[in-house]
Short mmCIF file of C-alpha atoms in Angstrom, two decimals:
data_model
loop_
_atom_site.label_atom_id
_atom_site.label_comp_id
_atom_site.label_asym_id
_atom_site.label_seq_id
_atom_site.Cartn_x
_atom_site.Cartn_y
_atom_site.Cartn_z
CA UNK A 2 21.23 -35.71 -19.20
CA UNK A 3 18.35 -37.79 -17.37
CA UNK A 4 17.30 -34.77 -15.03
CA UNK A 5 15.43 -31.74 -15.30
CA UNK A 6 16.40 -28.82 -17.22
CA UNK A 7 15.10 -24.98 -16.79
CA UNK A 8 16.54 -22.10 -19.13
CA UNK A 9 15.18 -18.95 -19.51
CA UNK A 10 11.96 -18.98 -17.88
CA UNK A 11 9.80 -16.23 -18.32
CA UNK A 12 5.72 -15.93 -16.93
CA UNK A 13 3.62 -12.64 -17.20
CA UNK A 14 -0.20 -12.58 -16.52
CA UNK A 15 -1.00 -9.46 -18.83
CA UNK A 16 0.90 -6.58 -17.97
CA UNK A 17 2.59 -8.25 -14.33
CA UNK A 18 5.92 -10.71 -15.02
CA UNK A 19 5.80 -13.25 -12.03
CA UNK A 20 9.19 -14.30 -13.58
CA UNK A 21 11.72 -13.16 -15.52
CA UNK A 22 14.36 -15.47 -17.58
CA UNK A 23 14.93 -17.27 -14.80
CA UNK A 24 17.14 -20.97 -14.87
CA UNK A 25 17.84 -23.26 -12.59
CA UNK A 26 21.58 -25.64 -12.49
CA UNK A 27 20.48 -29.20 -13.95
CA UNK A 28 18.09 -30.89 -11.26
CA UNK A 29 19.29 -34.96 -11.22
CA UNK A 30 17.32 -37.99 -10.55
CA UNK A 31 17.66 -39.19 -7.08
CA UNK A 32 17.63 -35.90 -5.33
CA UNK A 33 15.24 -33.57 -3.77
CA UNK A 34 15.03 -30.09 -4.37
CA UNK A 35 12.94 -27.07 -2.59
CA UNK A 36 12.09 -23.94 -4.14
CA UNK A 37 11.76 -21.63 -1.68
CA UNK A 38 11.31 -17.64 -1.08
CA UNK A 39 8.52 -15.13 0.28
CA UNK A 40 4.74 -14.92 -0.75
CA UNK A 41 4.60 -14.11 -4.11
CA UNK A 42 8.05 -14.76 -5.48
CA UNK A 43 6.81 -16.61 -7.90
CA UNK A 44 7.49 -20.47 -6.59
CA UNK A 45 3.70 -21.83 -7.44
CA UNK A 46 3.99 -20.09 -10.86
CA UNK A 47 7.21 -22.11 -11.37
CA UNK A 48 6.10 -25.20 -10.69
CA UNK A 49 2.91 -24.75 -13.29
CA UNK A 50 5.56 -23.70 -15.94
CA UNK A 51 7.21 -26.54 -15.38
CA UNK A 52 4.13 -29.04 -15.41
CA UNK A 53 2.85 -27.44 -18.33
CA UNK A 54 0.17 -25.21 -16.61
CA UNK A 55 1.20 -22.00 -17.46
CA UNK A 56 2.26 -20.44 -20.24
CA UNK A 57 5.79 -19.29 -20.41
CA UNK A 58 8.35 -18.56 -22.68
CA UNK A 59 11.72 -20.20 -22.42
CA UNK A 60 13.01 -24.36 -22.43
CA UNK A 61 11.63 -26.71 -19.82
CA UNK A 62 13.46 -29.77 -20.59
CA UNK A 63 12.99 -33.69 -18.64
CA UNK A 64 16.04 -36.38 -20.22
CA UNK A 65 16.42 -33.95 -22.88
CA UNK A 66 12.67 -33.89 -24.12
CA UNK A 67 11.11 -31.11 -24.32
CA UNK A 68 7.91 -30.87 -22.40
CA UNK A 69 5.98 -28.09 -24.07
CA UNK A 70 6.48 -30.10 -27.53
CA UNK A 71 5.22 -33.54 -26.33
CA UNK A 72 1.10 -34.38 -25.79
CA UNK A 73 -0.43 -34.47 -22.64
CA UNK A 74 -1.18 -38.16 -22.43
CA UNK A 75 2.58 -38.64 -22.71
CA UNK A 76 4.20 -35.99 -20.21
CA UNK A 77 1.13 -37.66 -18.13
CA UNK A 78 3.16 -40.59 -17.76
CA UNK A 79 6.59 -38.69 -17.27
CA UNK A 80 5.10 -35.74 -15.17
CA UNK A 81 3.23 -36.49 -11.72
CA UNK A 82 1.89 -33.03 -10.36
CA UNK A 83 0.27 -32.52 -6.83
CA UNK A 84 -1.41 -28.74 -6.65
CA UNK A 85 -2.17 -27.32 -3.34
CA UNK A 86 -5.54 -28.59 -2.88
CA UNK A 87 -7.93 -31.14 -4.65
CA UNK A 88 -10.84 -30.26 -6.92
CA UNK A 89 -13.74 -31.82 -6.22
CA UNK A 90 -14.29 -35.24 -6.36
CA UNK A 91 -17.45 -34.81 -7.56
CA UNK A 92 -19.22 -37.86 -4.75
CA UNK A 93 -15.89 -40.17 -6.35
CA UNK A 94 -14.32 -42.33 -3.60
CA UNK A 95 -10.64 -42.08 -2.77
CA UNK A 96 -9.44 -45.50 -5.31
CA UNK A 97 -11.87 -44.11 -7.57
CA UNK A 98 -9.79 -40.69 -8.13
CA UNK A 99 -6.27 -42.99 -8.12
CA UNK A 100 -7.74 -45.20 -10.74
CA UNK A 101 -8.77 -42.20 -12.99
CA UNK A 102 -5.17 -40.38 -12.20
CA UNK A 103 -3.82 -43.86 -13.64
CA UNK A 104 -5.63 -44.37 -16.37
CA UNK A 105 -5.24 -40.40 -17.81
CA UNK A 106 -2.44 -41.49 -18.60
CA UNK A 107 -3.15 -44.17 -21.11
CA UNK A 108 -1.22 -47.83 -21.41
CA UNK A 109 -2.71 -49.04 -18.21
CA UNK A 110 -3.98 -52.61 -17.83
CA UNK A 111 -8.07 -52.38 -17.50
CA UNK A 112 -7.05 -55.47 -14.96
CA UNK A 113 -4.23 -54.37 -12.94
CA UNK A 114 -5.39 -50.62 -12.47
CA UNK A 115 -7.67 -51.59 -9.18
CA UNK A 116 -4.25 -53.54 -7.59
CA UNK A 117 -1.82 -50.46 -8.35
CA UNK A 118 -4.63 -48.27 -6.98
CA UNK A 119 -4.61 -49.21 -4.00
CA UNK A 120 -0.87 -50.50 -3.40
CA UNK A 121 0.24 -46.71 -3.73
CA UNK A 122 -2.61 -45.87 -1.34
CA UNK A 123 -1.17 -48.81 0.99
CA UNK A 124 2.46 -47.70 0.77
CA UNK A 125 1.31 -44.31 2.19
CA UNK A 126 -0.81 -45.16 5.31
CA UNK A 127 -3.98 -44.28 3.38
CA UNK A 128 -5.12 -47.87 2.26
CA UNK A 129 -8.15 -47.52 4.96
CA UNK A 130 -9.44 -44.29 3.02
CA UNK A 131 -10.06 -46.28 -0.25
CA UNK A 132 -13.75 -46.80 0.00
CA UNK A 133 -13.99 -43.15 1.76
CA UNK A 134 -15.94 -40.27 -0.39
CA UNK A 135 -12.50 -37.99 -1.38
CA UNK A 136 -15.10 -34.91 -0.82
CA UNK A 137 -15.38 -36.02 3.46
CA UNK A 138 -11.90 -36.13 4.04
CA UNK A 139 -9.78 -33.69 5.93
CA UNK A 140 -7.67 -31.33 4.28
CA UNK A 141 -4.54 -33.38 5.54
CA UNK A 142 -6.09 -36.91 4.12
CA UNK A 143 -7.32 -34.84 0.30
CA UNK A 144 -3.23 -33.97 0.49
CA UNK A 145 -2.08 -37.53 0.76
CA UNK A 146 -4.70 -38.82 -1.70
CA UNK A 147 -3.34 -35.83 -3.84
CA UNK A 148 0.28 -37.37 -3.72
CA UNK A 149 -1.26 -40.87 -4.21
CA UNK A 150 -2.26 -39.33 -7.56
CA UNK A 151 0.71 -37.83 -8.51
CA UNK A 152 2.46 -41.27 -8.23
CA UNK A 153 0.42 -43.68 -9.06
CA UNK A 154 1.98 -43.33 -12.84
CA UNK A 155 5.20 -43.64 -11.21
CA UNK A 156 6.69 -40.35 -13.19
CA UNK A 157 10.53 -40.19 -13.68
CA UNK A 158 9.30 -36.06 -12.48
CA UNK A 159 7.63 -35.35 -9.31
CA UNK A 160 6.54 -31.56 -8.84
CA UNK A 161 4.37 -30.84 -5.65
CA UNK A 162 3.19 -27.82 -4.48
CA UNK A 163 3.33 -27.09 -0.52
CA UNK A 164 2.63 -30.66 0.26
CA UNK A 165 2.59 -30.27 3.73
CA UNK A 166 0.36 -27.28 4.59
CA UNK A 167 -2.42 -29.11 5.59
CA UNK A 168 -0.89 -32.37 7.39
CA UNK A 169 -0.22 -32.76 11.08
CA UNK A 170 3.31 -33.04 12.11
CA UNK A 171 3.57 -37.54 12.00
CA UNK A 172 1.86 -37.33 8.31
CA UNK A 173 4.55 -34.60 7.27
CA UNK A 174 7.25 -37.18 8.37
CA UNK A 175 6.07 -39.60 6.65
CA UNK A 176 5.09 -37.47 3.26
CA UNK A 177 8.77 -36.32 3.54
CA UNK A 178 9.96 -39.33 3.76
CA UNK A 179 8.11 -41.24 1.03
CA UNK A 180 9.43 -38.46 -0.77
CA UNK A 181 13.19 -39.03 -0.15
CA UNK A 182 12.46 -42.90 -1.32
CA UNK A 183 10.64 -41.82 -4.57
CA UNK A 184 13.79 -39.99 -5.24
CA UNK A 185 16.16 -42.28 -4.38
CA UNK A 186 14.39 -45.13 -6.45
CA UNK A 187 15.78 -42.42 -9.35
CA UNK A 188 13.60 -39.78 -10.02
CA UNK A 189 13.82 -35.95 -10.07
CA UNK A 190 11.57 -34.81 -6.68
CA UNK A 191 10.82 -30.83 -6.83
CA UNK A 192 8.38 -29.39 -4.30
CA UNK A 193 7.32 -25.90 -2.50
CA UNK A 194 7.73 -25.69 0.70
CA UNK A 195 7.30 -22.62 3.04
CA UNK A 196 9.19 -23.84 6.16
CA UNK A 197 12.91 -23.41 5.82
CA UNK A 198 13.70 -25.60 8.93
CA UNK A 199 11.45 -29.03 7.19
CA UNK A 200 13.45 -27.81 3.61
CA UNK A 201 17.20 -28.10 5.21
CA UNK A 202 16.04 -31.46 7.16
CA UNK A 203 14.49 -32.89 3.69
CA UNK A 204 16.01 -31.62 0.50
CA UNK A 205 19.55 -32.01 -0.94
CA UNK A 206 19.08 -28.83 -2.39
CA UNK A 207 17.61 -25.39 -2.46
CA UNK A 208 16.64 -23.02 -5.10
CA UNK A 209 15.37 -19.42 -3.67
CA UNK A 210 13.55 -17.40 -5.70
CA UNK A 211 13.54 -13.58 -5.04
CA UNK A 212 12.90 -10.70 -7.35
CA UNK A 213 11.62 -12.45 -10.45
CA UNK A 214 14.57 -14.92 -10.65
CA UNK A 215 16.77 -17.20 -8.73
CA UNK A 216 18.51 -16.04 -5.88
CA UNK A 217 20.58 -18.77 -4.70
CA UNK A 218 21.13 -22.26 -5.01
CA UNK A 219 22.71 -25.38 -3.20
CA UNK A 220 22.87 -27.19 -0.59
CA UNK A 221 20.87 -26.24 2.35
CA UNK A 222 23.85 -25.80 4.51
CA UNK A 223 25.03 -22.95 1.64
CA UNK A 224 21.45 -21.32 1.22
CA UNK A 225 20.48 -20.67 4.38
CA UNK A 226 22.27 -18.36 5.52
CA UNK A 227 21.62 -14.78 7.59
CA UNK A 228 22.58 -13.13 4.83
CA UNK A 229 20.25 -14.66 2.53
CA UNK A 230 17.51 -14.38 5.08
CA UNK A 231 17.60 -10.58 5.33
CA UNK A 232 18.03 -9.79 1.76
CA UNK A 233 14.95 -12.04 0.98
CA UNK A 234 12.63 -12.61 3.94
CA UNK A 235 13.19 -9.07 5.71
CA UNK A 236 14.44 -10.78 8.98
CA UNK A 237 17.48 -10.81 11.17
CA UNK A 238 17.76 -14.53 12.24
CA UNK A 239 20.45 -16.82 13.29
CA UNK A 240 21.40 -20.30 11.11
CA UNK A 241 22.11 -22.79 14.45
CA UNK A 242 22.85 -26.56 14.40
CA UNK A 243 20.44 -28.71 16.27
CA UNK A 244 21.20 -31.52 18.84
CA UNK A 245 21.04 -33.82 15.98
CA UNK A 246 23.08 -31.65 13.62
CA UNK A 247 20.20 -30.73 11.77
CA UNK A 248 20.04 -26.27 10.65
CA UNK A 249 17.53 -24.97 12.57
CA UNK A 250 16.74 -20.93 11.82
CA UNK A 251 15.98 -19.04 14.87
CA UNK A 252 14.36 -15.42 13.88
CA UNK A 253 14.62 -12.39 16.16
CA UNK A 254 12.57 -9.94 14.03
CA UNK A 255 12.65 -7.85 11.18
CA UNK A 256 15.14 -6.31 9.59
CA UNK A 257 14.98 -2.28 9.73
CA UNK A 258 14.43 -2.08 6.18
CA UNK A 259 11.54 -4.68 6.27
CA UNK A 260 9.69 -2.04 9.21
#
């Protein structure tokens, strides 16, 4: 198996369990899958699990390696991770922080990191940012130098949390997108994403997380569902197809138990 593999996941800060043995089915290269569910539910904590960020107990398996029991240099170069916001760039320009995200990673040529820098920066609209100080960018331009990051490695594992929170609606098309073609070229693509109507136009599938563990999973078309949006989200809303056939979740309020 060349995918992703969660078993048994559990993550407790002290005395609170954020989640509780959960699994996920196999995630395969070439597809893109959304965790979803409400504040809290645990979907930020996943990802970290899974990148090695938080401690957990259970298996966290990429291609049947094991990614708590390999070094960080070396699940640098399978793993590409893009948290919700930047650190600092400490007065770095935007190739600058590629070029270090390339070389953490060890095995990169002293000559060729500069080129590979700035092609990824190039292939996402962001080539005329390169010589721009990452700390005076907008919070939409720090998210697509954040992706730039995550890929510049090119990892066969993409995680990304809510990579759209901060980008206008043409940069969340095209993040999206680049996304679907970093899967398709054969790698596994997981992200967070809040908004249910850009996760059933985007992902192939969708794991919901709910209670501590996994509530559902599949294709959008099976996940979102009123059902499944009462139970988890507290709200009566309708699942409708769009002129374009695309879901599109229309919410009339809360349910009464959610009052």
């Amino acid at each position: 198996m060349s995918g992703l593999s969660v078993a048994s996941v559990t993550v407790a800060y002290g005395a609170r369990q954020v989640l509780s043995g959960l699994s996920l089915p196999d995630l395969s290269p070439g597809e893109v899958t959304v965790i979803a569910g409400p504040n809290a539910a645990g979907k930020s904590t996943l990802l970290r699990a899974i990148a090695q960020l938080a401690p957990y107990c259970g298996l966290i398996r990429l291609g049947g390696t094991d990614l708590a029991a390999i070094g960080a240099a070396q699940r640098s170069r399978l793993v590409g991770f893009m948290p919700q916001s930047l650190p600092g760039g400490a007065g770095l320009i935007v190739l600058e922080t590629v070029i270090a995200a390339l070389r953490a990673g060890g095995g990169a040529s002293p000559s060729g990191v500069e080129t590979t820098a700035m092609a990824v920066l190039e292939r996402l609209g962001i080539g005329a940012l390169a010589l721009e100080p990452l700390d005076q960018l907008s919070g939409g331009q720090r998210q697509m130098v954040g992706l730039a990051q995550a890929i510049v490695r090119d990892p066969r594992l993409l995680l990304l949390d809510e990579p759209t929170s901060a980008l206008d609606l043409a940069r969340q098309v095209r993040l999206l997108a680049e996304l679907r073609r970093i899967a398709a070229e054969g790698r596994v693509v997981l992200a967070v994403l809040h908004d249910l109507t850009l996760a059933a136009r985007w992902a192939d599938r969708i794991a919901v997380l709910h209670g501590r563990r996994l509530h559902s999973f599949g294709a959008p078309s099976e996940v979102l569902t009123p059902a499944m949006l009462a139970e988890v989200y507290g709200v009566d809303a309708r699942v409708e197809r769009g002129s374009r056939g695309d879901l599109m979740i229309q919410i009339d309020g809360e349910t009464a138990d959610a009052r």
